[in-house]
Amino acid sequence: MKDSLTLQLLGEFIGTLVLVLLGDGVVAGVSLNKSKAKDAGWVAITLGWGMAVTLGVYASSFLSPAHLNPAVSIGMAVAGDFPWSSVLPYSLAQIAGGFVGAALVWIHYGPHWRATKDEATILGIFSTGPAIRSYAANFISEVIGTIVLVFSLLAFTRGNFTAGLNPLVVGVLIIAIGLSLGGTTGYAINPARDLGPRLAHAVLPIANKGGSDWAYSWVPIVGPMVGGIIGAALYLLIP
């Protein structure tokens, strides 16, 4: 099945949809008023995102390599493990999956948007934002987080994991990045995870929403792409 580009793109779309549905979903549950998970905190969010990535990979790996992230796709291309010609189609499928996943979160939490008046809280469910706005520092945070992600993913290919275990290890990696490095920017480390939902926030008729903070949006796009390239380049230095 993985020999067909169409099926690969379907896999990337489905996997990223699941990733964002569950990832943005946990943020919505923790953040929206009158949610039973309200104020569960950062640990719940990082655990939720880690499991979201794991399940997104399991849901799509029978169709595609389950990158679910343009920074991973470009990192794999730099490392020579993925064709450059597929980077753009994969990225578009991933962004589309992120958009639909975010739209489903909006539908799922329907009445809770009206119960939540804070615009920043609503935007934070869909896209990342800085704890302290400093574009240079925020950019560096995204670069570092994605270096860790892509370098580790490539290193995992040299490991001898039991069949089917790799997605669980990737989930642990995402949790570790979130707990250790995510406090500065919310650790997008994935342009599709941020851009797709940010587009959904911009176009959907979400109650009480404000602007989509497009002035910041380049950070979680460019930072992870640069980090993916550097992470792959560092991996190639290892004989």
PDB file of C-alpha atoms in Angstrom:
ATOM      1  CA  MET A   1       0.000   0.000   0.000  1.00  0.00           C
ATOM      2  CA  LYS A   2       2.806   2.409   0.832  1.00  0.00           C
ATOM      3  CA  ASP A   3       3.946   2.302  -2.790  1.00  0.00           C
ATOM      4  CA  SER A   4       1.001   4.504  -3.814  1.00  0.00           C
ATOM      5  CA  LEU A   5       1.542   8.232  -3.250  1.00  0.00           C
ATOM      6  CA  THR A   6      -2.220   8.748  -3.012  1.00  0.00           C
ATOM      7  CA  LEU A   7      -2.485   6.232  -0.176  1.00  0.00           C
ATOM      8  CA  GLN A   8       0.560   7.736   1.507  1.00  0.00           C
ATOM      9  CA  LEU A   9      -1.048  11.177   1.423  1.00  0.00           C
ATOM     10  CA  LEU A  10      -4.268   9.703   2.789  1.00  0.00           C
ATOM     11  CA  GLY A  11      -2.253   8.188   5.617  1.00  0.00           C
ATOM     12  CA  GLU A  12      -0.584  11.512   6.430  1.00  0.00           C
ATOM     13  CA  PHE A  13      -3.979  13.240   6.355  1.00  0.00           C
ATOM     14  CA  ILE A  14      -5.618  10.681   8.655  1.00  0.00           C
ATOM     15  CA  GLY A  15      -2.700  10.513  11.066  1.00  0.00           C
ATOM     16  CA  THR A  16      -2.416  14.283  11.429  1.00  0.00           C
ATOM     17  CA  LEU A  17      -6.186  14.559  11.807  1.00  0.00           C
ATOM     18  CA  VAL A  18      -6.092  12.087  14.712  1.00  0.00           C
ATOM     19  CA  LEU A  19      -3.049  13.817  16.203  1.00  0.00           C
ATOM     20  CA  VAL A  20      -4.708  17.256  16.189  1.00  0.00           C
ATOM     21  CA  LEU A  21      -8.163  16.013  17.173  1.00  0.00           C
ATOM     22  CA  LEU A  22      -6.754  14.395  20.313  1.00  0.00           C
ATOM     23  CA  GLY A  23      -4.015  16.980  20.929  1.00  0.00           C
ATOM     24  CA  ASP A  24      -6.125  20.108  20.526  1.00  0.00           C
ATOM     25  CA  GLY A  25      -8.900  18.152  22.203  1.00  0.00           C
ATOM     26  CA  VAL A  26      -6.970  17.749  25.449  1.00  0.00           C
ATOM     27  CA  VAL A  27      -6.110  21.461  25.426  1.00  0.00           C
ATOM     28  CA  ALA A  28      -9.789  22.276  24.912  1.00  0.00           C
ATOM     29  CA  GLY A  29     -10.798  19.977  27.745  1.00  0.00           C
ATOM     30  CA  VAL A  30      -8.306  21.573  30.117  1.00  0.00           C
ATOM     31  CA  SER A  31      -9.015  25.156  29.026  1.00  0.00           C
ATOM     32  CA  LEU A  32     -12.703  25.604  28.210  1.00  0.00           C
ATOM     33  CA  ASN A  33     -15.176  26.666  30.877  1.00  0.00           C
ATOM     34  CA  LYS A  34     -17.560  24.019  32.233  1.00  0.00           C
ATOM     35  CA  SER A  35     -15.411  21.193  30.869  1.00  0.00           C
ATOM     36  CA  LYS A  36     -15.033  18.334  33.337  1.00  0.00           C
ATOM     37  CA  ALA A  37     -11.276  18.427  32.650  1.00  0.00           C
ATOM     38  CA  LYS A  38     -10.996  22.186  33.338  1.00  0.00           C
ATOM     39  CA  ASP A  39      -7.695  23.186  34.966  1.00  0.00           C
ATOM     40  CA  ALA A  40      -6.199  19.683  34.781  1.00  0.00           C
ATOM     41  CA  GLY A  41      -2.922  21.432  33.933  1.00  0.00           C
ATOM     42  CA  TRP A  42       0.216  21.223  31.847  1.00  0.00           C
ATOM     43  CA  VAL A  43       1.023  17.619  32.711  1.00  0.00           C
ATOM     44  CA  ALA A  44      -2.366  16.502  31.370  1.00  0.00           C
ATOM     45  CA  ILE A  45      -1.744  18.481  28.173  1.00  0.00           C
ATOM     46  CA  THR A  46       1.721  17.036  27.582  1.00  0.00           C
ATOM     47  CA  LEU A  47       0.541  13.498  28.292  1.00  0.00           C
ATOM     48  CA  GLY A  48      -2.425  14.028  25.993  1.00  0.00           C
ATOM     49  CA  TRP A  49      -0.243  15.293  23.165  1.00  0.00           C
ATOM     50  CA  GLY A  50       2.184  12.409  23.555  1.00  0.00           C
ATOM     51  CA  MET A  51      -0.630   9.886  23.341  1.00  0.00           C
ATOM     52  CA  ALA A  52      -2.153  11.826  20.428  1.00  0.00           C
ATOM     53  CA  VAL A  53       1.055  11.444  18.438  1.00  0.00           C
ATOM     54  CA  THR A  54       1.330   7.753  19.289  1.00  0.00           C
ATOM     55  CA  LEU A  55      -2.246   7.050  18.209  1.00  0.00           C
ATOM     56  CA  GLY A  56      -1.892   9.202  15.096  1.00  0.00           C
ATOM     57  CA  VAL A  57       1.094   7.086  14.067  1.00  0.00           C
ATOM     58  CA  TYR A  58      -0.729   3.826  14.776  1.00  0.00           C
ATOM     59  CA  ALA A  59      -3.761   5.068  12.821  1.00  0.00           C
ATOM     60  CA  SER A  60      -1.765   5.867   9.697  1.00  0.00           C
ATOM     61  CA  SER A  61       1.426   3.806   9.568  1.00  0.00           C
ATOM     62  CA  PHE A  62      -0.228   1.064   7.495  1.00  0.00           C
ATOM     63  CA  LEU A  63      -0.652   3.647   4.725  1.00  0.00           C
ATOM     64  CA  SER A  64       2.373   5.942   5.017  1.00  0.00           C
ATOM     65  CA  PRO A  65       5.585   6.492   6.992  1.00  0.00           C
ATOM     66  CA  ALA A  66       3.424   8.489   9.458  1.00  0.00           C
ATOM     67  CA  HIS A  67       5.578  11.611   9.544  1.00  0.00           C
ATOM     68  CA  LEU A  68       2.517  13.734  10.435  1.00  0.00           C
ATOM     69  CA  ASN A  69       4.803  16.756  10.437  1.00  0.00           C
ATOM     70  CA  PRO A  70       6.427  18.755   7.589  1.00  0.00           C
ATOM     71  CA  ALA A  71       9.555  19.258   9.709  1.00  0.00           C
ATOM     72  CA  VAL A  72       9.922  15.483   9.986  1.00  0.00           C
ATOM     73  CA  SER A  73       9.357  15.044   6.253  1.00  0.00           C
ATOM     74  CA  ILE A  74      12.027  17.603   5.376  1.00  0.00           C
ATOM     75  CA  GLY A  75      14.376  16.142   7.995  1.00  0.00           C
ATOM     76  CA  MET A  76      13.986  12.693   6.506  1.00  0.00           C
ATOM     77  CA  ALA A  77      14.661  14.136   3.054  1.00  0.00           C
ATOM     78  CA  VAL A  78      17.861  15.811   4.311  1.00  0.00           C
ATOM     79  CA  ALA A  79      18.924  12.492   5.804  1.00  0.00           C
ATOM     80  CA  GLY A  80      18.348  10.768   2.458  1.00  0.00           C
ATOM     81  CA  ASP A  81      15.533   8.575   3.773  1.00  0.00           C
ATOM     82  CA  PHE A  82      12.694  10.294   1.913  1.00  0.00           C
ATOM     83  CA  PRO A  83      12.295  11.721  -1.609  1.00  0.00           C
ATOM     84  CA  TRP A  84      12.405  15.513  -1.859  1.00  0.00           C
ATOM     85  CA  SER A  85       9.614  15.403  -4.434  1.00  0.00           C
ATOM     86  CA  SER A  86       7.218  14.124  -1.757  1.00  0.00           C
ATOM     87  CA  VAL A  87       7.945  16.791   0.870  1.00  0.00           C
ATOM     88  CA  LEU A  88       5.448  19.351  -0.431  1.00  0.00           C
ATOM     89  CA  PRO A  89       2.577  16.883  -1.086  1.00  0.00           C
ATOM     90  CA  TYR A  90       3.101  15.349   2.358  1.00  0.00           C
ATOM     91  CA  SER A  91       3.144  18.789   3.974  1.00  0.00           C
ATOM     92  CA  LEU A  92      -0.104  19.815   2.302  1.00  0.00           C
ATOM     93  CA  ALA A  93      -1.806  16.578   3.365  1.00  0.00           C
ATOM     94  CA  GLN A  94      -0.569  17.078   6.922  1.00  0.00           C
ATOM     95  CA  ILE A  95      -1.807  20.683   7.060  1.00  0.00           C
ATOM     96  CA  ALA A  96      -5.199  19.585   5.692  1.00  0.00           C
ATOM     97  CA  GLY A  97      -5.411  16.880   8.347  1.00  0.00           C
ATOM     98  CA  GLY A  98      -4.584  19.440  11.017  1.00  0.00           C
ATOM     99  CA  PHE A  99      -7.337  21.727   9.750  1.00  0.00           C
ATOM    100  CA  VAL A 100      -9.988  19.001   9.808  1.00  0.00           C
ATOM    101  CA  GLY A 101      -8.859  17.719  13.203  1.00  0.00           C
ATOM    102  CA  ALA A 102      -9.191  21.217  14.652  1.00  0.00           C
ATOM    103  CA  ALA A 103     -12.625  21.646  13.055  1.00  0.00           C
ATOM    104  CA  LEU A 104     -13.756  18.443  14.756  1.00  0.00           C
ATOM    105  CA  VAL A 105     -12.542  19.795  18.109  1.00  0.00           C
ATOM    106  CA  TRP A 106     -14.682  22.875  17.504  1.00  0.00           C
ATOM    107  CA  ILE A 107     -17.716  20.713  16.763  1.00  0.00           C
ATOM    108  CA  HIS A 108     -17.096  18.403  19.706  1.00  0.00           C
ATOM    109  CA  TYR A 109     -16.888  21.195  22.287  1.00  0.00           C
ATOM    110  CA  GLY A 110     -19.790  23.149  20.719  1.00  0.00           C
ATOM    111  CA  PRO A 111     -21.464  24.867  23.729  1.00  0.00           C
ATOM    112  CA  HIS A 112     -18.214  25.355  25.635  1.00  0.00           C
ATOM    113  CA  TRP A 113     -17.018  28.091  23.269  1.00  0.00           C
ATOM    114  CA  ARG A 114     -19.954  30.270  24.236  1.00  0.00           C
ATOM    115  CA  ALA A 115     -19.188  29.625  27.907  1.00  0.00           C
ATOM    116  CA  THR A 116     -15.563  30.749  27.468  1.00  0.00           C
ATOM    117  CA  LYS A 117     -15.045  34.486  27.054  1.00  0.00           C
ATOM    118  CA  ASP A 118     -11.260  34.746  26.905  1.00  0.00           C
ATOM    119  CA  GLU A 119     -10.020  35.124  23.319  1.00  0.00           C
ATOM    120  CA  ALA A 120      -6.440  34.079  24.122  1.00  0.00           C
ATOM    121  CA  THR A 121      -7.649  30.869  25.744  1.00  0.00           C
ATOM    122  CA  ILE A 122      -9.669  29.987  22.663  1.00  0.00           C
ATOM    123  CA  LEU A 123      -6.769  30.696  20.290  1.00  0.00           C
ATOM    124  CA  GLY A 124      -4.449  28.645  22.496  1.00  0.00           C
ATOM    125  CA  ILE A 125      -6.580  25.578  21.905  1.00  0.00           C
ATOM    126  CA  PHE A 126      -5.968  25.789  18.166  1.00  0.00           C
ATOM    127  CA  SER A 127      -2.426  27.115  17.876  1.00  0.00           C
ATOM    128  CA  THR A 128       0.676  27.771  19.911  1.00  0.00           C
ATOM    129  CA  GLY A 129       1.792  31.057  21.393  1.00  0.00           C
ATOM    130  CA  PRO A 130       4.703  32.322  23.467  1.00  0.00           C
ATOM    131  CA  ALA A 131       4.749  32.619  27.241  1.00  0.00           C
ATOM    132  CA  ILE A 132       6.958  35.702  26.740  1.00  0.00           C
ATOM    133  CA  ARG A 133       6.759  37.233  23.273  1.00  0.00           C
ATOM    134  CA  SER A 134      10.305  37.517  21.969  1.00  0.00           C
ATOM    135  CA  TYR A 135      10.435  36.400  18.366  1.00  0.00           C
ATOM    136  CA  ALA A 136      14.145  35.555  18.428  1.00  0.00           C
ATOM    137  CA  ALA A 137      13.876  33.550  21.660  1.00  0.00           C
ATOM    138  CA  ASN A 138      10.619  31.910  20.554  1.00  0.00           C
ATOM    139  CA  PHE A 139      12.183  30.933  17.226  1.00  0.00           C
ATOM    140  CA  ILE A 140      15.215  29.412  18.969  1.00  0.00           C
ATOM    141  CA  SER A 141      12.928  27.417  21.284  1.00  0.00           C
ATOM    142  CA  GLU A 142      11.099  25.904  18.336  1.00  0.00           C
ATOM    143  CA  VAL A 143      14.387  25.144  16.579  1.00  0.00           C
ATOM    144  CA  ILE A 144      15.835  23.380  19.627  1.00  0.00           C
ATOM    145  CA  GLY A 145      12.690  21.355  20.293  1.00  0.00           C
ATOM    146  CA  THR A 146      12.527  20.184  16.694  1.00  0.00           C
ATOM    147  CA  ILE A 147      16.233  19.338  16.585  1.00  0.00           C
ATOM    148  CA  VAL A 148      15.614  16.980  19.501  1.00  0.00           C
ATOM    149  CA  LEU A 149      12.559  15.544  17.751  1.00  0.00           C
ATOM    150  CA  VAL A 150      14.084  14.880  14.329  1.00  0.00           C
ATOM    151  CA  PHE A 151      17.507  13.768  15.565  1.00  0.00           C
ATOM    152  CA  SER A 152      15.828  11.328  17.958  1.00  0.00           C
ATOM    153  CA  LEU A 153      13.469   9.962  15.305  1.00  0.00           C
ATOM    154  CA  LEU A 154      16.401   9.276  13.017  1.00  0.00           C
ATOM    155  CA  ALA A 155      18.381   7.726  15.872  1.00  0.00           C
ATOM    156  CA  PHE A 156      15.432   5.441  16.638  1.00  0.00           C
ATOM    157  CA  THR A 157      15.828   3.914  13.168  1.00  0.00           C
ATOM    158  CA  ARG A 158      19.099   2.402  14.385  1.00  0.00           C
ATOM    159  CA  GLY A 159      17.493   0.885  17.468  1.00  0.00           C
ATOM    160  CA  ASN A 160      16.163  -2.619  17.830  1.00  0.00           C
ATOM    161  CA  PHE A 161      12.628  -1.971  19.017  1.00  0.00           C
ATOM    162  CA  THR A 162      10.102  -4.767  19.300  1.00  0.00           C
ATOM    163  CA  ALA A 163       7.711  -4.695  16.339  1.00  0.00           C
ATOM    164  CA  GLY A 164       4.985  -2.115  16.911  1.00  0.00           C
ATOM    165  CA  LEU A 165       6.751  -0.433  19.833  1.00  0.00           C
ATOM    166  CA  ASN A 166       8.216   2.539  17.944  1.00  0.00           C
ATOM    167  CA  PRO A 167       5.065   4.729  18.091  1.00  0.00           C
ATOM    168  CA  LEU A 168       5.000   4.384  21.887  1.00  0.00           C
ATOM    169  CA  VAL A 169       8.611   5.519  22.101  1.00  0.00           C
ATOM    170  CA  VAL A 170       7.800   8.472  19.847  1.00  0.00           C
ATOM    171  CA  GLY A 171       4.954   9.387  22.194  1.00  0.00           C
ATOM    172  CA  VAL A 172       7.351   9.347  25.143  1.00  0.00           C
ATOM    173  CA  LEU A 173       9.674  11.613  23.155  1.00  0.00           C
ATOM    174  CA  ILE A 174       6.852  14.118  22.594  1.00  0.00           C
ATOM    175  CA  ILE A 175       5.959  14.047  26.295  1.00  0.00           C
ATOM    176  CA  ALA A 176       9.603  14.635  27.232  1.00  0.00           C
ATOM    177  CA  ILE A 177       9.927  17.579  24.842  1.00  0.00           C
ATOM    178  CA  GLY A 178       6.683  19.061  26.155  1.00  0.00           C
ATOM    179  CA  LEU A 179       7.601  18.728  29.823  1.00  0.00           C
ATOM    180  CA  SER A 180      11.188  19.911  29.426  1.00  0.00           C
ATOM    181  CA  LEU A 181      11.114  22.413  26.558  1.00  0.00           C
ATOM    182  CA  GLY A 182       7.452  23.251  25.954  1.00  0.00           C
ATOM    183  CA  GLY A 183       6.946  25.965  28.551  1.00  0.00           C
ATOM    184  CA  THR A 184       8.321  28.748  26.349  1.00  0.00           C
ATOM    185  CA  THR A 185       6.189  28.458  23.213  1.00  0.00           C
ATOM    186  CA  GLY A 186       3.821  25.544  23.726  1.00  0.00           C
ATOM    187  CA  TYR A 187       6.163  23.397  21.584  1.00  0.00           C
ATOM    188  CA  ALA A 188       4.592  23.361  18.146  1.00  0.00           C
ATOM    189  CA  ILE A 189       7.621  21.469  16.725  1.00  0.00           C
ATOM    190  CA  ASN A 190       5.279  20.794  13.797  1.00  0.00           C
ATOM    191  CA  PRO A 191       4.123  23.393  11.237  1.00  0.00           C
ATOM    192  CA  ALA A 192       1.028  21.340  10.327  1.00  0.00           C
ATOM    193  CA  ARG A 193      -0.024  21.053  13.967  1.00  0.00           C
ATOM    194  CA  ASP A 194      -0.022  24.857  14.206  1.00  0.00           C
ATOM    195  CA  LEU A 195      -0.897  26.148  10.736  1.00  0.00           C
ATOM    196  CA  GLY A 196      -3.820  23.804  10.028  1.00  0.00           C
ATOM    197  CA  PRO A 197      -5.615  24.591  13.312  1.00  0.00           C
ATOM    198  CA  ARG A 198      -4.741  28.304  13.076  1.00  0.00           C
ATOM    199  CA  LEU A 199      -6.429  28.388   9.666  1.00  0.00           C
ATOM    200  CA  ALA A 200      -9.428  26.612  11.207  1.00  0.00           C
ATOM    201  CA  HIS A 201      -9.539  29.217  13.977  1.00  0.00           C
ATOM    202  CA  ALA A 202      -9.453  31.979  11.378  1.00  0.00           C
ATOM    203  CA  VAL A 203     -12.320  30.705   9.215  1.00  0.00           C
ATOM    204  CA  LEU A 204     -14.671  28.854  11.584  1.00  0.00           C
ATOM    205  CA  PRO A 205     -17.490  30.781  13.315  1.00  0.00           C
ATOM    206  CA  ILE A 206     -16.132  30.087  16.801  1.00  0.00           C
ATOM    207  CA  ALA A 207     -17.991  31.918  19.553  1.00  0.00           C
ATOM    208  CA  ASN A 208     -15.935  34.543  21.426  1.00  0.00           C
ATOM    209  CA  LYS A 209     -12.831  34.129  19.283  1.00  0.00           C
ATOM    210  CA  GLY A 210     -10.505  37.017  18.528  1.00  0.00           C
ATOM    211  CA  GLY A 211      -7.697  37.342  16.029  1.00  0.00           C
ATOM    212  CA  SER A 212      -5.551  34.406  14.934  1.00  0.00           C
ATOM    213  CA  ASP A 213      -2.210  36.118  15.753  1.00  0.00           C
ATOM    214  CA  TRP A 214      -0.757  35.832  12.265  1.00  0.00           C
ATOM    215  CA  ALA A 215       2.136  38.077  13.323  1.00  0.00           C
ATOM    216  CA  TYR A 216       3.465  35.176  15.398  1.00  0.00           C
ATOM    217  CA  SER A 217       2.477  32.365  13.026  1.00  0.00           C
ATOM    218  CA  TRP A 218       5.807  32.280  11.182  1.00  0.00           C
ATOM    219  CA  VAL A 219       7.622  31.103  14.341  1.00  0.00           C
ATOM    220  CA  PRO A 220       5.938  27.663  14.611  1.00  0.00           C
ATOM    221  CA  ILE A 221       6.337  27.224  10.859  1.00  0.00           C
ATOM    222  CA  VAL A 222       9.886  28.358  10.141  1.00  0.00           C
ATOM    223  CA  GLY A 223      11.382  27.340  13.502  1.00  0.00           C
ATOM    224  CA  PRO A 224      10.460  23.656  13.194  1.00  0.00           C
ATOM    225  CA  MET A 225      11.529  23.524   9.541  1.00  0.00           C
ATOM    226  CA  VAL A 226      14.959  24.910  10.446  1.00  0.00           C
ATOM    227  CA  GLY A 227      15.150  22.583  13.438  1.00  0.00           C
ATOM    228  CA  GLY A 228      14.271  19.597  11.260  1.00  0.00           C
ATOM    229  CA  ILE A 229      17.075  20.410   8.841  1.00  0.00           C
ATOM    230  CA  ILE A 230      19.627  20.908  11.624  1.00  0.00           C
ATOM    231  CA  GLY A 231      18.516  17.765  13.445  1.00  0.00           C
ATOM    232  CA  ALA A 232      18.967  15.683  10.302  1.00  0.00           C
ATOM    233  CA  ALA A 233      22.314  17.322   9.515  1.00  0.00           C
ATOM    234  CA  LEU A 234      23.594  16.505  13.016  1.00  0.00           C
ATOM    235  CA  TYR A 235      22.456  12.909  12.598  1.00  0.00           C
ATOM    236  CA  LEU A 236      24.397  12.649   9.336  1.00  0.00           C
ATOM    237  CA  LEU A 237      27.589  13.602  11.215  1.00  0.00           C
ATOM    238  CA  ILE A 238      27.424  10.317  13.102  1.00  0.00           C
ATOM    239  CA  PRO A 239      29.206   7.513  11.227  1.00  0.00           C
TER     240      PRO A 239
END
